[in-house]
Tab-separated table of C-alpha atoms in Angstrom:
chain	number	residue	atom	x	y	z
A	1	MET	CA	-97.303	-26.104	-24.634
A	2	PRO	CA	-94.701	-27.800	-26.867
A	3	TYR	CA	-91.687	-25.613	-27.642
A	4	LEU	CA	-90.154	-27.008	-30.836
A	5	ASP	CA	-87.950	-24.104	-31.925
A	6	HIS	CA	-84.676	-25.078	-30.271
A	7	ALA	CA	-82.702	-24.245	-33.425
A	8	ALA	CA	-83.751	-20.621	-32.864
A	9	THR	CA	-82.939	-20.558	-29.163
A	10	THR	CA	-82.913	-22.937	-26.236
A	11	PRO	CA	-84.019	-22.553	-22.601
A	12	LEU	CA	-81.219	-21.672	-20.219
A	13	ARG	CA	-80.319	-24.734	-18.203
A	14	GLU	CA	-80.244	-24.412	-14.425
A	15	GLU	CA	-76.591	-25.370	-14.108
A	16	ALA	CA	-75.586	-22.523	-16.416
A	17	LEU	CA	-77.738	-20.045	-14.518
A	18	ASP	CA	-76.291	-21.176	-11.189
A	19	ALA	CA	-72.771	-20.717	-12.543
A	20	MET	CA	-73.650	-17.214	-13.779
A	21	LEU	CA	-75.373	-15.836	-10.676
A	22	PRO	CA	-72.250	-15.037	-8.604
A	23	TRP	CA	-70.892	-12.991	-11.525
A	24	LEU	CA	-74.163	-11.081	-11.766
A	25	ARG	CA	-74.290	-10.313	-8.045
A	26	GLU	CA	-71.314	-10.078	-5.718
A	27	GLU	CA	-68.515	-10.741	-8.242
A	28	TYR	CA	-68.894	-7.726	-10.515
A	29	GLY	CA	-65.228	-6.941	-11.203
A	30	ASN	CA	-63.951	-5.999	-14.664
A	31	ALA	CA	-61.737	-8.790	-15.965
A	32	SER	CA	-59.223	-6.202	-17.197
A	33	SER	CA	-58.783	-4.601	-13.764
A	34	GLN	CA	-55.724	-5.396	-11.669
A	35	HIS	CA	-57.358	-5.419	-8.236
A	36	GLY	CA	-58.754	-8.487	-6.490
A	37	PRO	CA	-62.273	-8.446	-7.992
A	38	GLY	CA	-60.792	-7.910	-11.453
A	39	ARG	CA	-58.311	-10.734	-11.038
A	40	ARG	CA	-61.074	-13.105	-9.897
A	41	ALA	CA	-63.103	-12.178	-12.964
A	42	ARG	CA	-60.072	-12.799	-15.184
A	43	VAL	CA	-59.598	-16.253	-13.654
A	44	ALA	CA	-63.266	-17.057	-14.337
A	45	VAL	CA	-62.957	-15.976	-17.973
A	46	GLU	CA	-59.780	-17.975	-18.520
A	47	ASN	CA	-61.212	-21.076	-16.845
A	48	ALA	CA	-64.225	-20.802	-19.149
A	49	ARG	CA	-61.904	-20.437	-22.119
A	50	LYS	CA	-60.137	-23.650	-21.089
A	51	ALA	CA	-63.488	-25.433	-20.860
A	52	VAL	CA	-64.531	-24.340	-24.362
A	53	ALA	CA	-61.099	-25.300	-25.688
A	54	ALA	CA	-61.456	-28.766	-24.138
A	55	VAL	CA	-64.657	-29.371	-26.135
A	56	LEU	CA	-62.962	-28.190	-29.339
A	57	GLY	CA	-59.693	-30.007	-28.702
A	58	CYS	CA	-57.679	-26.825	-29.121
A	59	GLU	CA	-55.510	-24.509	-27.051
A	60	PRO	CA	-57.298	-21.941	-24.854
A	61	ALA	CA	-55.452	-19.133	-26.629
A	62	GLU	CA	-57.213	-20.186	-29.836
A	63	VAL	CA	-60.676	-19.390	-28.366
A	64	LEU	CA	-62.023	-15.871	-28.909
A	65	PHE	CA	-65.251	-14.862	-27.148
A	66	THR	CA	-67.821	-12.893	-29.183
A	67	SER	CA	-71.374	-11.630	-28.711
A	68	GLY	CA	-72.791	-14.693	-30.495
A	69	GLY	CA	-72.739	-16.735	-33.676
A	70	THR	CA	-73.470	-13.833	-36.025
A	71	GLU	CA	-70.512	-11.844	-34.765
A	72	ALA	CA	-68.330	-14.953	-34.807
A	73	ASP	CA	-69.222	-15.561	-38.474
A	74	ASN	CA	-68.600	-11.935	-39.404
A	75	ALA	CA	-65.326	-11.905	-37.492
A	76	ALA	CA	-64.176	-15.120	-39.152
A	77	LEU	CA	-64.694	-13.828	-42.672
A	78	ARG	CA	-63.460	-10.285	-42.138
A	79	GLY	CA	-60.661	-11.336	-39.826
A	80	ALA	CA	-59.239	-13.995	-42.149
A	81	LEU	CA	-59.703	-11.992	-45.356
A	82	GLY	CA	-58.972	-8.533	-43.957
A	83	PRO	CA	-55.828	-6.387	-43.909
A	84	LEU	CA	-53.567	-9.157	-42.578
A	85	ALA	CA	-54.446	-11.607	-45.375
A	86	PRO	CA	-52.039	-12.046	-48.304
A	87	GLU	CA	-52.885	-9.424	-50.920
A	88	ALA	CA	-53.561	-12.028	-53.601
A	89	ARG	CA	-55.746	-14.143	-51.292
A	90	THR	CA	-58.842	-12.088	-50.445
A	91	GLY	CA	-61.433	-14.187	-52.304
A	92	LEU	CA	-64.259	-16.012	-50.523
A	93	VAL	CA	-66.008	-19.244	-51.501
A	94	THR	CA	-69.162	-20.339	-49.688
A	95	SER	CA	-72.454	-22.198	-50.096
A	96	ALA	CA	-75.831	-20.730	-51.058
A	97	ALA	CA	-77.450	-22.534	-48.092
A	98	GLU	CA	-75.398	-20.754	-45.435
A	99	HIS	CA	-76.778	-18.638	-42.613
A	100	ASP	CA	-77.432	-15.000	-43.488
A	101	ALA	CA	-74.521	-13.998	-41.250
A	102	ILE	CA	-72.288	-15.548	-43.901
A	103	LEU	CA	-74.254	-14.642	-47.018
A	104	ARG	CA	-74.811	-10.984	-46.127
A	105	THR	CA	-71.152	-10.609	-45.153
A	106	ALA	CA	-70.226	-12.231	-48.469
A	107	GLU	CA	-72.393	-9.681	-50.311
A	108	ALA	CA	-70.682	-6.819	-48.513
A	109	TRP	CA	-67.294	-8.350	-49.286
A	110	ARG	CA	-68.180	-8.533	-52.984
A	111	GLU	CA	-69.402	-4.948	-52.954
A	112	ALA	CA	-66.049	-3.953	-51.505
A	113	GLY	CA	-64.424	-5.284	-54.676
A	114	HIS	CA	-63.360	-8.772	-53.671
A	115	ALA	CA	-64.023	-12.053	-55.477
A	116	VAL	CA	-66.891	-14.049	-53.965
A	117	ALA	CA	-68.257	-17.364	-55.235
A	118	VAL	CA	-71.555	-18.686	-53.836
A	119	VAL	CA	-71.978	-22.363	-54.751
A	120	PRO	CA	-75.335	-24.205	-54.891
A	121	PRO	CA	-75.710	-26.817	-52.141
A	122	LEU	CA	-76.409	-30.491	-52.563
A	123	ALA	CA	-80.062	-31.504	-52.759
A	124	SER	CA	-79.923	-32.299	-49.035
A	125	GLY	CA	-78.916	-28.728	-48.166
A	126	ALA	CA	-75.372	-29.739	-47.260
A	127	ALA	CA	-72.484	-27.831	-48.795
A	128	ASP	CA	-71.266	-29.393	-52.046
A	129	PRO	CA	-67.590	-30.392	-51.618
A	130	GLU	CA	-66.981	-30.730	-55.349
A	131	GLY	CA	-68.647	-27.416	-56.127
A	132	LEU	CA	-66.693	-25.586	-53.456
A	133	ALA	CA	-63.428	-27.137	-54.619
A	134	ALA	CA	-64.137	-26.201	-58.236
A	135	ALA	CA	-64.824	-22.589	-57.236
A	136	THR	CA	-61.616	-22.307	-55.196
A	137	SER	CA	-58.741	-20.647	-57.035
A	138	GLU	CA	-55.347	-19.101	-56.395
A	139	THR	CA	-57.108	-15.904	-55.259
A	140	THR	CA	-59.307	-17.659	-52.666
A	141	GLY	CA	-58.333	-16.864	-49.113
A	142	LEU	CA	-61.196	-18.576	-47.295
A	143	VAL	CA	-63.768	-21.314	-47.848
A	144	SER	CA	-66.738	-21.179	-45.443
A	145	ALA	CA	-69.268	-23.993	-45.073
A	146	MET	CA	-71.789	-24.671	-42.311
A	147	LEU	CA	-71.334	-27.891	-40.339
A	148	VAL	CA	-75.065	-28.359	-39.611
A	149	ASN	CA	-77.583	-26.465	-41.701
A	150	ASN	CA	-79.831	-24.495	-39.380
A	151	GLU	CA	-82.989	-24.923	-41.480
A	152	VAL	CA	-82.938	-28.557	-42.629
A	153	GLY	CA	-80.287	-30.147	-40.420
A	154	ALA	CA	-78.037	-31.366	-43.248
A	155	VAL	CA	-74.475	-32.151	-42.148
A	156	SER	CA	-71.708	-31.102	-44.512
A	157	ASP	CA	-68.530	-33.103	-45.047
A	158	ILE	CA	-66.324	-30.427	-43.536
A	159	THR	CA	-63.291	-32.707	-43.308
A	160	ARG	CA	-63.295	-33.224	-47.078
A	161	ILE	CA	-64.056	-29.557	-47.754
A	162	ALA	CA	-61.160	-28.515	-45.516
A	163	ALA	CA	-58.718	-30.910	-47.128
A	164	ASP	CA	-59.607	-29.672	-50.624
A	165	ALA	CA	-59.349	-26.022	-49.580
A	166	HIS	CA	-56.000	-26.501	-47.890
A	167	ARG	CA	-54.591	-28.190	-50.980
A	168	ALA	CA	-55.569	-25.070	-52.895
A	169	GLY	CA	-53.893	-22.828	-50.310
A	170	ALA	CA	-57.070	-21.449	-48.687
A	171	LEU	CA	-58.174	-21.288	-45.072
A	172	VAL	CA	-61.414	-22.959	-43.909
A	173	HIS	CA	-64.194	-21.707	-41.633
A	174	THR	CA	-67.250	-23.586	-40.443
A	175	ASP	CA	-70.345	-22.225	-38.758
A	176	ALA	CA	-70.902	-24.957	-36.158
A	177	VAL	CA	-73.623	-23.138	-34.215
A	178	GLN	CA	-76.149	-26.003	-34.566
A	179	ALA	CA	-73.672	-28.794	-33.789
A	180	PRO	CA	-72.708	-28.628	-30.076
A	181	GLY	CA	-74.133	-31.408	-27.961
A	182	LEU	CA	-74.943	-33.401	-31.095
A	183	LEU	CA	-71.764	-33.872	-33.167
A	184	PRO	CA	-68.064	-34.108	-32.317
A	185	LEU	CA	-66.372	-30.703	-32.562
A	186	ALA	CA	-62.689	-31.636	-32.521
A	187	VAL	CA	-61.191	-28.969	-34.764
A	188	ASP	CA	-58.219	-31.103	-35.798
A	189	ALA	CA	-60.509	-33.918	-36.968
A	190	LEU	CA	-62.626	-31.410	-38.873
A	191	GLY	CA	-59.490	-29.777	-40.272
A	192	VAL	CA	-60.793	-26.222	-39.922
A	193	ASP	CA	-58.912	-23.007	-39.229
A	194	LEU	CA	-61.889	-21.119	-37.813
A	195	LEU	CA	-65.126	-22.338	-36.165
A	196	SER	CA	-68.128	-20.380	-34.837
A	197	LEU	CA	-70.292	-21.205	-31.800
A	198	SER	CA	-73.250	-19.574	-30.041
A	199	ALA	CA	-74.238	-20.215	-26.417
A	200	HIS	CA	-77.992	-19.806	-26.674
A	201	LYS	CA	-78.249	-22.700	-29.139
A	202	VAL	CA	-76.887	-25.072	-26.502
A	203	ASN	CA	-78.910	-24.052	-23.422
A	204	GLY	CA	-76.564	-21.236	-22.510
A	205	PRO	CA	-77.281	-17.501	-22.240
A	206	LYS	CA	-78.007	-15.205	-25.163
A	207	GLY	CA	-75.437	-12.626	-26.189
A	208	ILE	CA	-72.295	-14.766	-26.022
A	209	GLY	CA	-70.498	-16.947	-28.536
A	210	ALA	CA	-67.022	-18.021	-29.492
A	211	LEU	CA	-64.737	-18.226	-32.483
A	212	PHE	CA	-61.917	-20.727	-32.745
A	213	VAL	CA	-58.944	-19.198	-34.582
A	214	ARG	CA	-56.148	-21.674	-35.210
A	215	ALA	CA	-52.742	-20.555	-33.958
A	216	GLY	CA	-50.709	-18.979	-36.734
A	217	THR	CA	-53.754	-17.819	-38.705
A	218	ALA	CA	-53.420	-14.209	-39.818
A	219	PHE	CA	-56.456	-12.598	-38.206
A	220	ALA	CA	-57.450	-8.936	-38.074
A	221	PRO	CA	-59.361	-7.681	-34.984
A	222	SER	CA	-63.117	-7.700	-35.303
A	223	VAL	CA	-63.732	-4.904	-32.781
A	224	HIS	CA	-61.260	-2.122	-31.993
A	225	GLY	CA	-60.958	-0.117	-28.796
A	226	GLY	CA	-59.393	-2.466	-26.279
A	227	ALA	CA	-56.788	-5.162	-25.775
A	228	GLN	CA	-59.264	-7.801	-24.677
A	229	GLU	CA	-59.226	-11.277	-26.238
A	230	ARG	CA	-55.509	-10.898	-26.979
A	231	GLY	CA	-56.153	-7.819	-29.063
A	232	ARG	CA	-58.568	-9.608	-31.393
A	233	ARG	CA	-61.852	-8.231	-30.023
A	234	GLY	CA	-62.044	-5.078	-27.949
A	235	GLY	CA	-64.689	-4.619	-25.263
A	236	THR	CA	-65.266	-5.542	-21.641
A	237	GLU	CA	-65.816	-9.279	-21.275
A	238	ASN	CA	-69.291	-10.414	-20.229
A	239	VAL	CA	-67.994	-12.595	-17.421
A	240	ALA	CA	-71.341	-14.076	-16.347
A	241	ALA	CA	-72.340	-14.996	-19.892
A	242	ILE	CA	-68.920	-16.474	-20.643
A	243	VAL	CA	-69.103	-18.654	-17.524
A	244	GLY	CA	-72.662	-19.745	-18.371
A	245	PHE	CA	-71.648	-20.572	-21.938
A	246	ALA	CA	-68.734	-22.736	-20.848
A	247	THR	CA	-70.914	-24.581	-18.319
A	248	ALA	CA	-73.673	-25.293	-20.842
A	249	LEU	CA	-71.241	-26.368	-23.566
A	250	THR	CA	-69.334	-28.692	-21.241
A	251	LEU	CA	-72.519	-30.396	-20.050
A	252	ALA	CA	-73.848	-30.707	-23.608
A	253	GLU	CA	-70.636	-32.422	-24.668
A	254	GLN	CA	-70.860	-34.837	-21.729
A	255	GLU	CA	-74.451	-35.722	-22.687
A	256	ARG	CA	-73.863	-35.767	-26.439
A	257	GLU	CA	-74.322	-39.457	-27.243
A	258	GLU	CA	-77.418	-39.794	-25.072
A	259	THR	CA	-78.902	-36.603	-26.539
A	260	TYR	CA	-78.227	-37.723	-30.088
A	261	ALA	CA	-79.991	-41.047	-29.575
A	262	ARG	CA	-82.987	-39.531	-27.778
A	263	LEU	CA	-83.565	-36.746	-30.313
A	264	SER	CA	-83.180	-39.197	-33.195
A	265	ARG	CA	-86.012	-41.288	-31.798
A	266	LEU	CA	-88.211	-38.269	-31.188
A	267	ARG	CA	-87.645	-36.870	-34.658
A	268	GLN	CA	-88.467	-40.208	-36.269
A	269	ARG	CA	-91.651	-40.345	-34.200
A	270	LEU	CA	-92.635	-36.869	-35.379
A	271	ALA	CA	-91.855	-37.631	-39.034
A	272	ALA	CA	-93.819	-40.887	-38.932
A	273	GLN	CA	-96.869	-39.226	-37.413
A	274	ILE	CA	-96.830	-36.370	-39.924
A	275	ARG	CA	-96.411	-38.786	-42.810
A	276	ALA	CA	-99.352	-40.867	-41.607
A	277	ALA	CA	-101.658	-37.888	-41.086
A	278	LEU	CA	-100.531	-35.761	-44.043
A	279	PRO	CA	-99.217	-38.031	-46.819
A	280	GLU	CA	-98.725	-35.057	-49.149
A	281	ALA	CA	-96.071	-33.592	-46.827
A	282	VAL	CA	-92.628	-33.017	-48.361
A	283	PHE	CA	-89.738	-33.645	-45.986
A	284	ASN	CA	-86.770	-31.342	-46.570
A	285	THR	CA	-84.714	-33.106	-43.907
A	286	ALA	CA	-83.028	-35.783	-45.980
A	287	ASP	CA	-83.148	-38.902	-43.777
A	288	ALA	CA	-86.317	-38.131	-41.815
A	289	THR	CA	-88.386	-40.804	-43.553
A	290	GLU	CA	-85.774	-43.508	-43.977
A	291	GLY	CA	-86.162	-45.537	-40.804
A	292	GLU	CA	-84.361	-45.080	-37.535
A	293	SER	CA	-81.435	-42.690	-37.339
A	294	PRO	CA	-78.112	-43.950	-35.946
A	295	SER	CA	-77.990	-44.136	-32.176
A	296	SER	CA	-75.019	-41.779	-32.006
A	297	PRO	CA	-72.775	-39.753	-34.309
A	298	GLU	CA	-69.993	-42.265	-33.703
A	299	ALA	CA	-72.236	-45.123	-34.856
A	300	SER	CA	-72.928	-43.289	-38.096
A	301	GLY	CA	-69.315	-42.687	-38.981
A	302	ALA	CA	-69.198	-38.997	-38.063
A	303	LEU	CA	-65.731	-39.485	-36.577
A	304	ASP	CA	-64.432	-41.083	-39.767
A	305	PRO	CA	-62.698	-38.362	-41.800
A	306	GLN	CA	-64.158	-39.871	-44.956
A	307	ASN	CA	-67.785	-39.614	-43.822
A	308	ALA	CA	-70.397	-37.191	-42.586
A	309	ILE	CA	-73.797	-38.231	-41.303
A	310	PRO	CA	-76.818	-37.173	-43.401
A	311	THR	CA	-78.496	-34.909	-40.866
A	312	ALA	CA	-78.332	-33.789	-37.270
A	313	PRO	CA	-81.095	-35.384	-35.181
A	314	HIS	CA	-82.830	-32.273	-33.855
A	315	ILE	CA	-84.290	-30.650	-36.993
A	316	LEU	CA	-87.256	-31.685	-39.111
A	317	SER	CA	-88.269	-29.396	-41.964
A	318	VAL	CA	-91.548	-30.205	-43.692
A	319	SER	CA	-93.303	-28.381	-46.559
A	320	PHE	CA	-96.738	-28.627	-48.115
A	321	PRO	CA	-97.265	-28.339	-51.882
A	322	PRO	CA	-100.219	-26.460	-53.381
A	323	GLY	CA	-103.545	-28.297	-53.353
A	324	PRO	CA	-106.696	-28.109	-55.475
A	325	HIS	CA	-107.456	-24.685	-54.030
A	326	GLY	CA	-103.963	-23.290	-54.535
A	327	PRO	CA	-100.884	-22.854	-52.357
A	328	LEU	CA	-101.014	-22.846	-48.572
A	329	ASP	CA	-100.060	-19.805	-46.514
A	330	GLY	CA	-97.035	-20.724	-44.422
A	331	GLU	CA	-97.550	-17.864	-42.013
A	332	MET	CA	-101.106	-19.022	-41.354
A	333	ILE	CA	-99.855	-22.541	-40.652
A	334	LEU	CA	-97.411	-21.188	-38.067
A	335	LEU	CA	-100.093	-18.945	-36.570
A	336	GLY	CA	-102.462	-21.901	-36.340
A	337	LEU	CA	-99.800	-23.940	-34.558
A	338	ASP	CA	-99.078	-21.074	-32.197
A	339	LEU	CA	-102.760	-20.720	-31.348
A	340	ALA	CA	-102.784	-24.453	-30.627
A	341	GLY	CA	-99.880	-23.949	-28.225
A	342	VAL	CA	-97.180	-25.426	-30.499
A	343	HIS	CA	-94.200	-23.155	-31.013
A	344	ALA	CA	-92.226	-23.788	-34.214
A	345	SER	CA	-90.841	-21.669	-37.051
A	346	ALA	CA	-90.499	-21.499	-40.809
A	347	GLY	CA	-86.714	-21.459	-40.730
A	348	SER	CA	-83.937	-19.248	-39.426
A	349	ALA	CA	-85.021	-16.901	-36.648
A	350	CYS	CA	-82.617	-14.315	-38.075
A	351	THR	CA	-84.805	-13.979	-41.197
A	352	SER	CA	-88.211	-14.217	-39.515
A	353	GLY	CA	-90.699	-11.665	-40.740
A	354	ALA	CA	-89.469	-12.014	-44.305
A	355	LEU	CA	-92.235	-12.567	-46.832
A	356	THR	CA	-90.063	-14.583	-49.197
A	357	PRO	CA	-89.543	-18.366	-48.913
A	358	SER	CA	-86.390	-19.722	-47.313
A	359	HIS	CA	-83.265	-19.136	-49.391
A	360	VAL	CA	-82.032	-22.527	-48.204
A	361	LEU	CA	-85.040	-24.398	-49.578
A	362	LEU	CA	-84.945	-22.469	-52.838
A	363	ALA	CA	-81.243	-23.255	-53.215
A	364	MET	CA	-82.094	-26.934	-52.648
A	365	GLY	CA	-84.557	-26.790	-55.545
A	366	VAL	CA	-87.803	-26.801	-53.562
A	367	PRO	CA	-90.537	-25.075	-55.643
A	368	ARG	CA	-91.284	-21.573	-54.388
A	369	GLU	CA	-94.948	-22.170	-53.509
A	370	THR	CA	-94.043	-25.333	-51.615
A	371	ALA	CA	-91.131	-23.669	-49.831
A	372	ALA	CA	-93.461	-20.864	-48.741
A	373	ALA	CA	-95.562	-23.381	-46.785
A	374	THR	CA	-92.833	-24.801	-44.540
A	375	VAL	CA	-92.575	-25.614	-40.861
A	376	ARG	CA	-89.265	-26.265	-39.141
A	377	PHE	CA	-89.589	-28.282	-35.966
A	378	SER	CA	-86.414	-28.322	-33.893
A	379	LEU	CA	-86.066	-30.468	-30.788
A	380	GLY	CA	-83.988	-30.072	-27.658
A	381	ARG	CA	-83.226	-31.323	-24.169
A	382	THR	CA	-86.695	-30.399	-22.864
A	383	THR	CA	-88.626	-32.084	-25.713
A	384	THR	CA	-90.854	-35.029	-24.727
A	385	GLU	CA	-92.926	-37.623	-26.547
A	386	ALA	CA	-96.030	-35.747	-25.422
A	387	ASP	CA	-94.680	-32.634	-27.176
A	388	ILE	CA	-94.175	-34.623	-30.365
A	389	ASP	CA	-97.661	-36.106	-30.272
A	390	ALA	CA	-99.280	-32.735	-29.615
A	391	ALA	CA	-97.304	-31.088	-32.409
A	392	SER	CA	-98.152	-33.670	-35.054
A	393	SER	CA	-101.833	-33.621	-34.089
A	394	ALA	CA	-101.971	-29.817	-34.201
A	395	LEU	CA	-100.162	-29.679	-37.542
A	396	ALA	CA	-102.573	-32.159	-39.108
A	397	ALA	CA	-105.559	-30.137	-37.913
A	398	VAL	CA	-104.103	-26.817	-39.100
A	399	VAL	CA	-103.138	-28.095	-42.556
A	400	ARG	CA	-106.469	-29.857	-43.113
A	401	ARG	CA	-108.293	-26.696	-42.119
A	402	ALA	CA	-106.099	-24.634	-44.453
A	403	ARG	CA	-106.959	-27.000	-47.296
A	404	GLY	CA	-110.659	-26.771	-46.486
A	405	VAL	CA	-110.877	-30.412	-45.408
């Protein structure tokens, strides 16, 4: 049964589970306690923090553990723009193709009386550097742009966005939740001041994430009630989840080039099969039909500050325009795939159940009726060629049946 929804969540890898088990069983100490079990838990948390920092190329003190990517995004915006921000610098600039964790927080920030600019993305779904720069003013405190779009896989030129924002006197945040194990995450190369991660997108446990906060950045606590995380996020640390996260992230970074090449080949195989079986298909993932993807992010120029690769290799978003009998029902397509044993999604898992088409696709200019008939396939470390072949065959059958063919 092909599972092709890795952008929503990934299976917990055995190494992460093995690292977690001692902290779920015999080592149950509170990391804030001063006795032996507490001190051992504190050592485990700080070793995990060092491991995450090593992947990001930052200092351990700059890593703040959260409950996941959504909290990390919320904390980034509210922490950087909150009571410790310069009074004249509380404005936010972001892209219309961001995750809802950013867009809904931006709405709340606007309702609280602050300036918020939401800029249309490029046609690929990537954040528009020129548009973001044009919207940044002397009142802008933070520019937030996603590194890898979670619905179409577009990679934004964060290095350029950061440089433009810094010239204007603003801080920069990137939601990098979809990037670990696929793209380099060195925060100095990216030029960002804040960066969000989530463990369950990289074969770690659910309920844990991290936020990089560059040293010297004025940052208000996201959760009050304790001195944990150097006073930036109160609450007892989830030691087991933190250890599992660090293990999964470290292994993903070690395997990054191999993973990138393998998923690129699999995605191209899937795109080619869909194109052959369903020529009317519209690919929302920009480079999915343009030959082989680069073998690694380094080969594509992702480490060059002047370049960003077109898309990450694990996401393929495909839509189907209306036919002679009218528009297709996207929910029925997904249900048909599920009944065939193929597990995919329409887009972000955080907006599943919504009856409206993806805000990302609409912002990219995809017609509403076409956007409403969309499938997002997302690949991961357990994906095989057999999964790809089964998925493309099932999709062809479901769409042809929906069209009455």
